[in-house]
Structure formats: C-alpha cells, structure tokens
Tab-separated table of C-alpha atoms and ligand atoms in Angstrom:
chain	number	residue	atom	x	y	z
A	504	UNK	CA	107.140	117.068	88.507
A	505	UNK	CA	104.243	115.309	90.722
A	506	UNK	CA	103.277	112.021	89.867
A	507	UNK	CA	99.119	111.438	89.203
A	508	UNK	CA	97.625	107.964	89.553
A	509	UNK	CA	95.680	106.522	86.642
A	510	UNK	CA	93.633	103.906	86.098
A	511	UNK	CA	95.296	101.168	83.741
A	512	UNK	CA	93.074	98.420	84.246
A	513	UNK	CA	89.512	97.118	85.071
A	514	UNK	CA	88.007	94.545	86.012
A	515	UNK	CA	84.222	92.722	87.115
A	516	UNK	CA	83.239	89.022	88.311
A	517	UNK	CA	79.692	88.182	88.947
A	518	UNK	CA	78.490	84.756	90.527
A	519	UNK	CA	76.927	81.859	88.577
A	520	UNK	CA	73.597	82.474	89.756
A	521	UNK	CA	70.861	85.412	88.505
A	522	UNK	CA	68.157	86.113	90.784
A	523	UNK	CA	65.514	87.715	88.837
A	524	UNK	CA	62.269	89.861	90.203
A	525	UNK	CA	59.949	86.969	88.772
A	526	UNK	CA	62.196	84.305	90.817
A	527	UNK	CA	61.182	86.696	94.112
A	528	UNK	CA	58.025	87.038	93.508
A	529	UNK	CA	57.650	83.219	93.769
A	530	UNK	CA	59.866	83.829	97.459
A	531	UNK	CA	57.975	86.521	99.067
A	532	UNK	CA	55.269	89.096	99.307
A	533	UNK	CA	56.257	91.125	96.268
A	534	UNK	CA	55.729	91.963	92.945
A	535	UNK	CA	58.683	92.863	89.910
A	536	UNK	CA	56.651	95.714	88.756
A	537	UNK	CA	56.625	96.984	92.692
A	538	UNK	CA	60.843	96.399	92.756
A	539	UNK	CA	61.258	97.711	88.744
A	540	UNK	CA	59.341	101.215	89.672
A	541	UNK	CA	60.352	102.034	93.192
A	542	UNK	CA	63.990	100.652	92.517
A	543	UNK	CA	65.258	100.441	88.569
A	544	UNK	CA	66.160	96.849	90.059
A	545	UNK	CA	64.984	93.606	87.329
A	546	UNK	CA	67.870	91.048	88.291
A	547	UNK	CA	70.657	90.736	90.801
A	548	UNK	CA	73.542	88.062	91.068
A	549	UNK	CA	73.838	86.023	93.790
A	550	UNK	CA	76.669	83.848	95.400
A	551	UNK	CA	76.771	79.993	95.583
A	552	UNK	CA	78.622	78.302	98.702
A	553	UNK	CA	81.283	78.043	96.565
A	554	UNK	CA	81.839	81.813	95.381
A	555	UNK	CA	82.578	83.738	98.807
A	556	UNK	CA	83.700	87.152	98.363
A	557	UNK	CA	87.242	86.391	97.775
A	558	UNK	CA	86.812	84.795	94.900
A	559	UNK	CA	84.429	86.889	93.038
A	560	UNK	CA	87.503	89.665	94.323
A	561	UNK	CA	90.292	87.156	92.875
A	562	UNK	CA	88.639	86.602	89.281
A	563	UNK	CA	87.621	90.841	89.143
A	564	UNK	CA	91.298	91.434	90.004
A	565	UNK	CA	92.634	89.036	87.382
A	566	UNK	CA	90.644	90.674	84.717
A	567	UNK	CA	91.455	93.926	85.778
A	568	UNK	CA	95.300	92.929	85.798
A	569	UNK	CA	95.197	91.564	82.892
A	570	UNK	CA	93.799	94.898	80.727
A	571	UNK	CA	96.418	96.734	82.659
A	572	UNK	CA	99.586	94.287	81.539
A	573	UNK	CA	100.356	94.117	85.233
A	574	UNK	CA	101.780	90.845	86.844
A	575	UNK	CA	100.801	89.525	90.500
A	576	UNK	CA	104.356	89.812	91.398
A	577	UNK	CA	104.471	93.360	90.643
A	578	UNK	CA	101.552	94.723	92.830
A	579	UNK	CA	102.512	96.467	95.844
A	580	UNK	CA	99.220	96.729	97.981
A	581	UNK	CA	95.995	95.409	97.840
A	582	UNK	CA	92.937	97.397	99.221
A	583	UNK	CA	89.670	95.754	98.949
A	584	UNK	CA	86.522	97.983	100.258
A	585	UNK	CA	84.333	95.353	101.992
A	586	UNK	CA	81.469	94.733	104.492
A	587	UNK	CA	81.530	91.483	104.087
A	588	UNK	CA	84.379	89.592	103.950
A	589	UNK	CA	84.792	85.809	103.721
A	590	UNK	CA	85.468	86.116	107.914
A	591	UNK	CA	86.695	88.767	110.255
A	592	UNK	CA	90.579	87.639	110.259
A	593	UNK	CA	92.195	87.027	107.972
A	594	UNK	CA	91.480	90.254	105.408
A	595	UNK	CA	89.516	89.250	102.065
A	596	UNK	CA	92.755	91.551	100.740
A	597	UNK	CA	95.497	88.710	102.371
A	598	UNK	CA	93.200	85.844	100.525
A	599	UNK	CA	93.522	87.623	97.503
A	600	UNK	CA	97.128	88.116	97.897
A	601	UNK	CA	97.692	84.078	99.021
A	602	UNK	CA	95.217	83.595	95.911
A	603	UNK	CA	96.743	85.597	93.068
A	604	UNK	CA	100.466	84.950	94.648
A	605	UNK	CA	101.070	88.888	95.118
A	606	UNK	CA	104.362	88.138	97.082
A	607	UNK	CA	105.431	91.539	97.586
A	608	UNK	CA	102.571	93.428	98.211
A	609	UNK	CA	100.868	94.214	101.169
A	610	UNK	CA	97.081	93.627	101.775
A	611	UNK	CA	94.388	95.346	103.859
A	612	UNK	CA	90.557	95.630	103.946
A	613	UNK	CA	88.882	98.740	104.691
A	614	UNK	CA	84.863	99.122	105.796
A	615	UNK	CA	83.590	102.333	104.352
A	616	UNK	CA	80.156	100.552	103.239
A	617	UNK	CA	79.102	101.500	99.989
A	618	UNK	CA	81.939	104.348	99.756
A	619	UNK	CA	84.653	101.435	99.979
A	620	UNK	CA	85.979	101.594	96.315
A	621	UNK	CA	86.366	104.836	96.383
A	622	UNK	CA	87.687	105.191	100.111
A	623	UNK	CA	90.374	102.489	98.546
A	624	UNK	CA	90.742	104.993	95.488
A	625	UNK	CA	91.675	107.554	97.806
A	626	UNK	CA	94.172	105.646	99.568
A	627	UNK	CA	95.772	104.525	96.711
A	628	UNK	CA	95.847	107.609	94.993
A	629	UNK	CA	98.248	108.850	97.855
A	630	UNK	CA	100.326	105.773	97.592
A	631	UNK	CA	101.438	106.412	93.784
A	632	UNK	CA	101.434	110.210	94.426
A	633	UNK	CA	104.037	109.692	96.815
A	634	UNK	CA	106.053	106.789	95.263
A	635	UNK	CA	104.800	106.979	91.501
A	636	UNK	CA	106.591	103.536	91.161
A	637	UNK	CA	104.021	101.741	92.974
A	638	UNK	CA	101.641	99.483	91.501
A	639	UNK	CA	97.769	99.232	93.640
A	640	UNK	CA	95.489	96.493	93.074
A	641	UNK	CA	91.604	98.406	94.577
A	642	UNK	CA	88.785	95.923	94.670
A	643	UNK	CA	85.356	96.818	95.839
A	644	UNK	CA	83.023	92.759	96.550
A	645	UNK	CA	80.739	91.616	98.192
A	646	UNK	CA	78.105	88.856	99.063
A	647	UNK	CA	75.276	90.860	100.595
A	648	UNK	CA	73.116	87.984	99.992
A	649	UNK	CA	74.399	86.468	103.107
A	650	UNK	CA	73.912	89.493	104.858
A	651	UNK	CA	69.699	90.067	104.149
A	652	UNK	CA	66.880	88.596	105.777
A	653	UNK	CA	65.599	87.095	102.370
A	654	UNK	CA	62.233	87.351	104.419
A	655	UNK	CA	62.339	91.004	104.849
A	656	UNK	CA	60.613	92.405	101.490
A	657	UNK	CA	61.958	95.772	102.430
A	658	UNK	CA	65.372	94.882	102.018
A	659	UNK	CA	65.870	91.626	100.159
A	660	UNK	CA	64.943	92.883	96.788
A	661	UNK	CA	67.725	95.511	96.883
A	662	UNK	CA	70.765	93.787	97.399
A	663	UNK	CA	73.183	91.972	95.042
A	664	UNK	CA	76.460	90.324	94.953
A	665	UNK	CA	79.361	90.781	92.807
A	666	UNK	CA	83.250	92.065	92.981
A	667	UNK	CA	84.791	95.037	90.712
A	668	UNK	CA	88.788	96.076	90.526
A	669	UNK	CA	90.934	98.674	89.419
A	670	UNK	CA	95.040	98.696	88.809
A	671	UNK	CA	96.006	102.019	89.564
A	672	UNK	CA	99.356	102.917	88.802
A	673	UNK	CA	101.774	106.143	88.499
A	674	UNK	CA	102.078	108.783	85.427
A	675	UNK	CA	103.779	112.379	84.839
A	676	UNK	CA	101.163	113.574	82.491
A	677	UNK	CA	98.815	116.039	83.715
A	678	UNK	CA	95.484	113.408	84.225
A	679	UNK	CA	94.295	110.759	86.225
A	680	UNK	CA	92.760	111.357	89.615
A	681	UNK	CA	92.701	115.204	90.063
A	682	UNK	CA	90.873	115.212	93.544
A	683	UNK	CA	89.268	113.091	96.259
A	684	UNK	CA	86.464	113.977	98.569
A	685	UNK	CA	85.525	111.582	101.475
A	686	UNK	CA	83.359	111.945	104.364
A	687	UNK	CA	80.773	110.465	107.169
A	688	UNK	CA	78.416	110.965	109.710
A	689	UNK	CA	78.359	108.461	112.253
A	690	UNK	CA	75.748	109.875	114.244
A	691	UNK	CA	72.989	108.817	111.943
A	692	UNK	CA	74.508	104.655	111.918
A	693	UNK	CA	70.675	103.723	112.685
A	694	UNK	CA	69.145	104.537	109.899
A	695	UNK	CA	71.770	101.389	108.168
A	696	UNK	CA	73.329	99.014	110.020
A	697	UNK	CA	73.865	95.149	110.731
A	698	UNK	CA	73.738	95.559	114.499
A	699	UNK	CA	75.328	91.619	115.130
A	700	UNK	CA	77.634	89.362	114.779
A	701	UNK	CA	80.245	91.517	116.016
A	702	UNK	CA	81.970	92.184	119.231
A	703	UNK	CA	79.034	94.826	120.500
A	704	UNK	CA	76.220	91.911	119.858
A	705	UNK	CA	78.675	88.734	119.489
A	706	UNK	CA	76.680	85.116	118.262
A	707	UNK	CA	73.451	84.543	120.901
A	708	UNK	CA	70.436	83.339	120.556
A	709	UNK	CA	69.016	86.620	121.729
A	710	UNK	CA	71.168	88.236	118.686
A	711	UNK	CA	69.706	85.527	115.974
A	712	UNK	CA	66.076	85.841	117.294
A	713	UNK	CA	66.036	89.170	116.647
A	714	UNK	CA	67.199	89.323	112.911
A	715	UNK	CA	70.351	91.635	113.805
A	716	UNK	CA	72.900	89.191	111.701
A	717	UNK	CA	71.024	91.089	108.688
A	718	UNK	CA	70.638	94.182	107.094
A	719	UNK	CA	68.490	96.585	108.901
A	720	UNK	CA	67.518	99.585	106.925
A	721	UNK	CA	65.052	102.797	107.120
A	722	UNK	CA	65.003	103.205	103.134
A	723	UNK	CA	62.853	106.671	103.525
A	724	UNK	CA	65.911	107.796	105.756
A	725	UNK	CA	68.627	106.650	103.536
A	726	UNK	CA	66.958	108.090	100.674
A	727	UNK	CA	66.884	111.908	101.979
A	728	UNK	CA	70.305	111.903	103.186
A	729	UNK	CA	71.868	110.189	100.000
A	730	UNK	CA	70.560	112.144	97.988
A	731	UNK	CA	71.646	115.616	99.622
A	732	UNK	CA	74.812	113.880	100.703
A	733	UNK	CA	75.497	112.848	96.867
A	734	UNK	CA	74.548	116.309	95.712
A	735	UNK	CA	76.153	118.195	97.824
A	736	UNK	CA	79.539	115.812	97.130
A	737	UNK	CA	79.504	116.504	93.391
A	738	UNK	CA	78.983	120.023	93.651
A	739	UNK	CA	82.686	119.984	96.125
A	740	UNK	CA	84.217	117.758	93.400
A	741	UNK	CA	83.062	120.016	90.507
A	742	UNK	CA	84.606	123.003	92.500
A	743	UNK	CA	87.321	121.824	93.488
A	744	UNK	CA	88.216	121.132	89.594
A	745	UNK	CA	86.729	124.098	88.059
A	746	UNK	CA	84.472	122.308	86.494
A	747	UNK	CA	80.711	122.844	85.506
A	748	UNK	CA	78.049	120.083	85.560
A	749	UNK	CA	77.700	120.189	81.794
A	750	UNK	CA	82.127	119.463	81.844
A	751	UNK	CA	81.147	116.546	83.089
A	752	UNK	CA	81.750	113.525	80.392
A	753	UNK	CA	80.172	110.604	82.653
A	754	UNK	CA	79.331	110.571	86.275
A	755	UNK	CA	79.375	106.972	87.803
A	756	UNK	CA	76.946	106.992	90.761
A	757	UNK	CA	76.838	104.338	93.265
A	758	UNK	CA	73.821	101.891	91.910
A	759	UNK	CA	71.703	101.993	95.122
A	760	UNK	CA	68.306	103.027	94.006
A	761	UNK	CA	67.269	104.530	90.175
A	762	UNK	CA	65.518	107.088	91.993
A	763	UNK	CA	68.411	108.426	93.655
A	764	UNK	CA	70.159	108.708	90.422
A	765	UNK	CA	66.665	110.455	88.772
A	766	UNK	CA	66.496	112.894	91.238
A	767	UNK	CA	70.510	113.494	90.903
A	768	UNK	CA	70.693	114.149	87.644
A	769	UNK	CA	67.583	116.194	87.511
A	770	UNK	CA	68.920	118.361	90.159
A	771	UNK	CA	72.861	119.022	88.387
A	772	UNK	CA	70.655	119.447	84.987
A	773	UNK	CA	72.997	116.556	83.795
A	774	UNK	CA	71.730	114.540	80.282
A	775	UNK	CA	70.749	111.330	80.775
A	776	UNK	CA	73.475	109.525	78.632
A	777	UNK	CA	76.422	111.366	80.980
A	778	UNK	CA	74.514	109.237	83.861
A	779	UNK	CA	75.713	105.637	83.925
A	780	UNK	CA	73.392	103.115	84.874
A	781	UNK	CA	73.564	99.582	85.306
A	782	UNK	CA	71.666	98.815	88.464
A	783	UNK	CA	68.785	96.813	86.674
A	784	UNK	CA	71.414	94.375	86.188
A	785	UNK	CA	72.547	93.628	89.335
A	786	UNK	CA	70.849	95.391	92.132
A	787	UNK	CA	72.844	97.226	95.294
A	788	UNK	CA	76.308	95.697	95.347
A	789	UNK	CA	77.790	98.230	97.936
A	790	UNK	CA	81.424	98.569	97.663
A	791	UNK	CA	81.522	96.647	94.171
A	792	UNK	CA	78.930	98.699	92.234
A	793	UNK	CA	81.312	102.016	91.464
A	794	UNK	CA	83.653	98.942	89.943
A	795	UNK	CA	81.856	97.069	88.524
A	796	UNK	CA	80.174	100.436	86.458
A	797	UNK	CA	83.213	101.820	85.792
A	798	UNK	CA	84.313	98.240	83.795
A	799	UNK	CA	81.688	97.916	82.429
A	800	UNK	CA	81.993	101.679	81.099
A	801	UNK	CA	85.062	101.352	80.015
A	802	UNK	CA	84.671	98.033	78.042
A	803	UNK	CA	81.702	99.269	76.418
A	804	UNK	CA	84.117	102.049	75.111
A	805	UNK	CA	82.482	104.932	76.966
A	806	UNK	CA	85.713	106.344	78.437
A	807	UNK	CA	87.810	108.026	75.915
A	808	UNK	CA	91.436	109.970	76.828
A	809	UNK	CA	90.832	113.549	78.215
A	810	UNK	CA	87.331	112.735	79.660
A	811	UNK	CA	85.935	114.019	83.059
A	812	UNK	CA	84.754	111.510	85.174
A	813	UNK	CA	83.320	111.760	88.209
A	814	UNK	CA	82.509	108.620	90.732
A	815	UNK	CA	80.236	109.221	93.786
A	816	UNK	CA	78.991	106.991	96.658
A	817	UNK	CA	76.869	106.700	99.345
A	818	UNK	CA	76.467	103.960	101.877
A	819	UNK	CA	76.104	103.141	105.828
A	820	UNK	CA	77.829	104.654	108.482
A	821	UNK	CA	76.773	107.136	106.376
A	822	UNK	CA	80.162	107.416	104.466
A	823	UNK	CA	79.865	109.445	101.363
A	824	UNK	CA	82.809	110.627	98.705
A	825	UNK	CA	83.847	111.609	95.494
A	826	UNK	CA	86.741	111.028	93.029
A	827	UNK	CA	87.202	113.390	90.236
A	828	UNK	CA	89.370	111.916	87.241
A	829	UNK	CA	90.703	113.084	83.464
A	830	UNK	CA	90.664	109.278	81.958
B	193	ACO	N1	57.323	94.508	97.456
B	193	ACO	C1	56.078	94.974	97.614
B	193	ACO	N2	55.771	95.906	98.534
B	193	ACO	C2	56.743	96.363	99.321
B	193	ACO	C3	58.073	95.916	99.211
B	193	ACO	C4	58.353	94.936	98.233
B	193	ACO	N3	59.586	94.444	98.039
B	193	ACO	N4	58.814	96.548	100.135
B	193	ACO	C5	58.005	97.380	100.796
B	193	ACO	N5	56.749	97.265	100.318
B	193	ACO	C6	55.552	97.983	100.752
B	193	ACO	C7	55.632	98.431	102.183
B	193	ACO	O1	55.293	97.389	103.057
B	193	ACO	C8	54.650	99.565	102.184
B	193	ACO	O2	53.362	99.029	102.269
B	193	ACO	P1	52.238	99.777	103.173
B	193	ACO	O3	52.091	101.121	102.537
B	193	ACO	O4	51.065	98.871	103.004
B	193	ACO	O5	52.825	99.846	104.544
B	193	ACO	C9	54.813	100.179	100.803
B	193	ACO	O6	55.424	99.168	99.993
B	193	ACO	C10	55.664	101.432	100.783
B	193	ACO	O7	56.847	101.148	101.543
B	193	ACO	P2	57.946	102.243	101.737
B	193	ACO	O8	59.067	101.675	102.538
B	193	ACO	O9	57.315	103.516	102.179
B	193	ACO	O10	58.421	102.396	100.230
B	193	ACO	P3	59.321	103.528	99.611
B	193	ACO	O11	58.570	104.200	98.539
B	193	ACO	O12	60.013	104.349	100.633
B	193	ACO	O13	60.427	102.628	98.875
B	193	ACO	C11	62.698	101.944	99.148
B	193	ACO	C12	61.278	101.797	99.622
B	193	ACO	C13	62.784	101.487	97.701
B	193	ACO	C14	63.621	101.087	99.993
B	193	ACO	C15	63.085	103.443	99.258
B	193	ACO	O14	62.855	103.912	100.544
B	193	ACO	C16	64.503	103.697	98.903
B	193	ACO	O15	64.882	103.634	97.761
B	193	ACO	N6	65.366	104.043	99.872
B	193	ACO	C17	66.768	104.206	99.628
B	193	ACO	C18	67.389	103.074	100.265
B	193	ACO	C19	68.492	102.459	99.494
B	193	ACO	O16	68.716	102.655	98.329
B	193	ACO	N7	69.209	101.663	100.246
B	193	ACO	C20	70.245	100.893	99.733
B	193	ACO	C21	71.301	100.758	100.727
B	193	ACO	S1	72.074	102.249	101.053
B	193	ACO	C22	72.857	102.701	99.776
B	193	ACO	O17	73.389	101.891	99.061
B	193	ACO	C23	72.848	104.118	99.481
C-alpha cells in the first residue's frame, strides 16, 4: 500500500504592525481607491526590527504544530520557501530549527519566489511518500517590506509581510496530496527581479544608487504571463486528477493581484465562493500567502474531509505550480 501525505496542521503569524491604504496615501503619490480597484489590496502587515522573518516563521510553525498534535522533537525536516531570509547563511529553516529545538530534523530553505510553499509541498510530499513515518514542518514567510523601494508607488503598495506553515505527515487512506505540478521560465527573470545584493551585484554604491537592493517589477508583464501561466497550471492539475472545474471544492490562488484571481475564475467558469480570497487583508506575501489562505480556510471551517482542493502560484523567476489535494 503507498503512503499519501496529508496535511494535519496549519498555521499563520502576522507582525504587530497594519499598514493601511489611508496610512500610504499620507507616504506617497497614491490614492486607496487607486490600490483597492487595480489591486483588491486595503491593508497589509508589516514587520518591526524586531519580527525578522524567522520569527513570524517560528510563531506560524508553532501554531501549525500545535493543531497537528506534533512535538518539535518529532519533526524530521524543515523546508521554508523564502526570498527573504533573515541573511544569506545561515537558512531561515536552521533558525527555526535552533528556535523551536527541532533536534532531529534537518532544515533547508528553498527560493522558488512566490511558488515557495508549494515548491516545499512538493518536496515534502516525496519525503512521506517514501518514508510515510516522517514528520515535515513547510513554512512559506517573508518580510518583503525590506525588500521595496517604499518610494516606488508601483510596487510599494503591493507587498506585505507575514509567515504561513503546514505539518505534513504520512497516511494509508486514499487522500491527501494526489499530484504536484511545478515549473519555470527563467528566461523572462526581467520582468521580476531584485537585481542586488547578491554575488552578481554584491553591496556598492553604484548597486544602492540605483535602487537594485529592491523589488523591480514590470506589473503589465507579470500580469499576462500569470495569468496564462496560472490557467494553464490548473487545467494540468485538473487533468491529471480527472477532475472538472466545477469538482473543484476551493481553489487557493496565490494572493498577488484580485484581478488575476477575477480573470481566473472567470476563465475556469468557477463560482465565486470556491475562490478564496484574502488579499485585502494583507497584500502580496509571496511564499507565505498560499499558507497563510489555506489557515485561514481551514480555521474558518471551509475545508471539510473528502474535499478537492487545489493551490496554485505564481511568482519571479517566473516559477509557477500546482498541488492538487482530497482534504
Ligand atoms: N497609485 C496611484 N497611481 C499609480 C500607482 C499607485 N500606487 N502605481 C502606478 N500608478 C499610475 C502609473 O504611474 C500610471 O500613471 P500614468 O498613466 O500617468 O503613467 C497609471 O497608474 C497606470 O499604471 P500601470 O502600471 O499601467 O497600471 P496597471 O493598470 O498595469 O496596474 C499593477 C499596475 C497593479 C501593478 C498591475 O500591472 C498588476 O497587477 N500586475 C501584476 C503584478 C503583480 O501582481 N505583481 C506581484 C508580484 S508577482 C506575483 O506575486 C505574481
């Protein structure tokens, strides 16, 4: 008999702080009714000095731990899907483990953007496949806010910060995840990128002047490929399963833009309440959003036993994926 990985737990963690459209409007150039209609966007979180990433990805993971009934010194590996981590060595994953006191488990980051969660999802779904002993801790957090020019209208008004988990662990029954789907296109990096700070364009003056430690984005760019990238995603998962659009219970979309997610659902013909949404909350939070939804989902008692779920992402690189579960 094969062994399927379920969720058992989940978990969010948002900073102190909420950043509202009003507050930016007193900031910069903009207006909320400009961010609310071109974006879905009203409020986003954002960190204090004293809430890096790890810690929003410590307190998710707790929460998350503690709906499953799982104990730190049972994990076995820690993923966390990050693009920006508290600093480049050690892993926000090994601060975690230190953190939480996972003694046995082991502990790596991975950088699949927006797609990160679900990347981790992946991995971890082939861990407990193969060994359906094994307990995996899969975090999606970030602080963006360090990461945007909060000059830059374009871009500051889209990002938020937060941290999501998810205990995954093994089960003989016939549900759980039932397929992954991950892929990229690194050609088109351009049109999404933080260009510095790393070892291509290390700390210079040069570097600084020109605004490359921040997000750089072409949102007209993004926009066309997500949304034929997201499409065309869903449509493999739904295949691959047998399923139809209308089998779907609830698909979780990455929270990047309430357009995106219009123009999705309008094109699978999907009703609005199988569409979650939760980005007026708390803006763009890359790698935690698909998280941080699916908690919130499932403490709001939307996800009921035998359900079809699917989670989809989109983010720089481009990465984009899919993960088709029976909750
Ligand atoms: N407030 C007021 N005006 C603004 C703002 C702002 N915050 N930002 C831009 N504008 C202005 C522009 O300067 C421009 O003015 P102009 O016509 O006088 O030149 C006008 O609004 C239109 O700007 P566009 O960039 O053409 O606006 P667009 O309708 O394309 O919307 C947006 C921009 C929301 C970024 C859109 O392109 C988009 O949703 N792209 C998807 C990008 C995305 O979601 N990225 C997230 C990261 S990737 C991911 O997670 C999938």
């Amino acid at each position: 008999m094969t062994n399927r990985a379920v969720i058992t737990g989940t978990g969010a963690f948002l900073p102190r702080k909420v950043v509202t459209n009003r507050d930016l409007e007193a900031e910069i150039d903009t207006t909320d009714e400009w961010i609310r209609t071109r974006t879905g966007i009203r409020q986003r979180y954002i960190a204090g000095d004293d809430e890096p990433n790890s810690y929003l990805a410590v307190n998710a993971s707790r929460r998350a731990m503690e709906m499953a009934g799982v104990n730190p010194s049972e994990l076995d590996m820690i993923i966390v899907g990050t693009l920006t981590p508290d600093m480049p060595m050690p892993s926000v994953a090994c601060l975690v483990q230190k953190e939480l006191g996972a003694k046995k488990a082991g502990a790596f980051d991975l950088s699949a953007t927006c797609s990160g969660f679900l990347y981790g999802l992946s991995i971890a779904d082939k861990f407990v496949r193969d060994n359906g002993r094994m307990k995996v801790l899969v975090i999606g957090s970030e602080v963006l806010s360090r990461r945007v020019n909060w000059q830059d209208r374009t871009t500051c008004v889209l990002f938020g910060d937060g941290a999501g988990a998810a205990v995954i662990t093994g089960t003989r029954e016939k549900r759980g995840i039932l397929s992954t789907h991950l892929h990229a296109d690194g050609s088109l990096w351009e049109f999404l990128a933080i260009r510095g700070l790393g070892t291509a364009q290390p700390v210079t003056q040069d570097v600084l002047d020109k605004g490359w430690q921040y997000i750089e984005m072409s949102g007209r760019d993004v926009f066309k490929n997500a949304v034929r990238a997201l499409e065309s995603v869903t449509l493999e998962a739904l295949e691959a399963n047998h399923w139809t659009a209308d089998d779907l219970d609830l698909l979780i979309c990455h929270q990047a833009n309430m357009r995106i997610l219009d123009h999705l659902r309008e094109r699978l013909g999907l009703a609005q309440e199988k569409v979650f949404i939760n980005i007026d909350k708390y803006g763009n939070t890359s790698a935690a959003s698909i998280p941080i939804a699916l908690d919130e989902a499932n403490r709001a008692g939307m996800l009921n036993p035998g359900m079809k779920v699917l989670m989809i992402a989109f983010g720089g690189g481009f990465t984009w994926g899919a993960v088709a579960l029976e909750w």
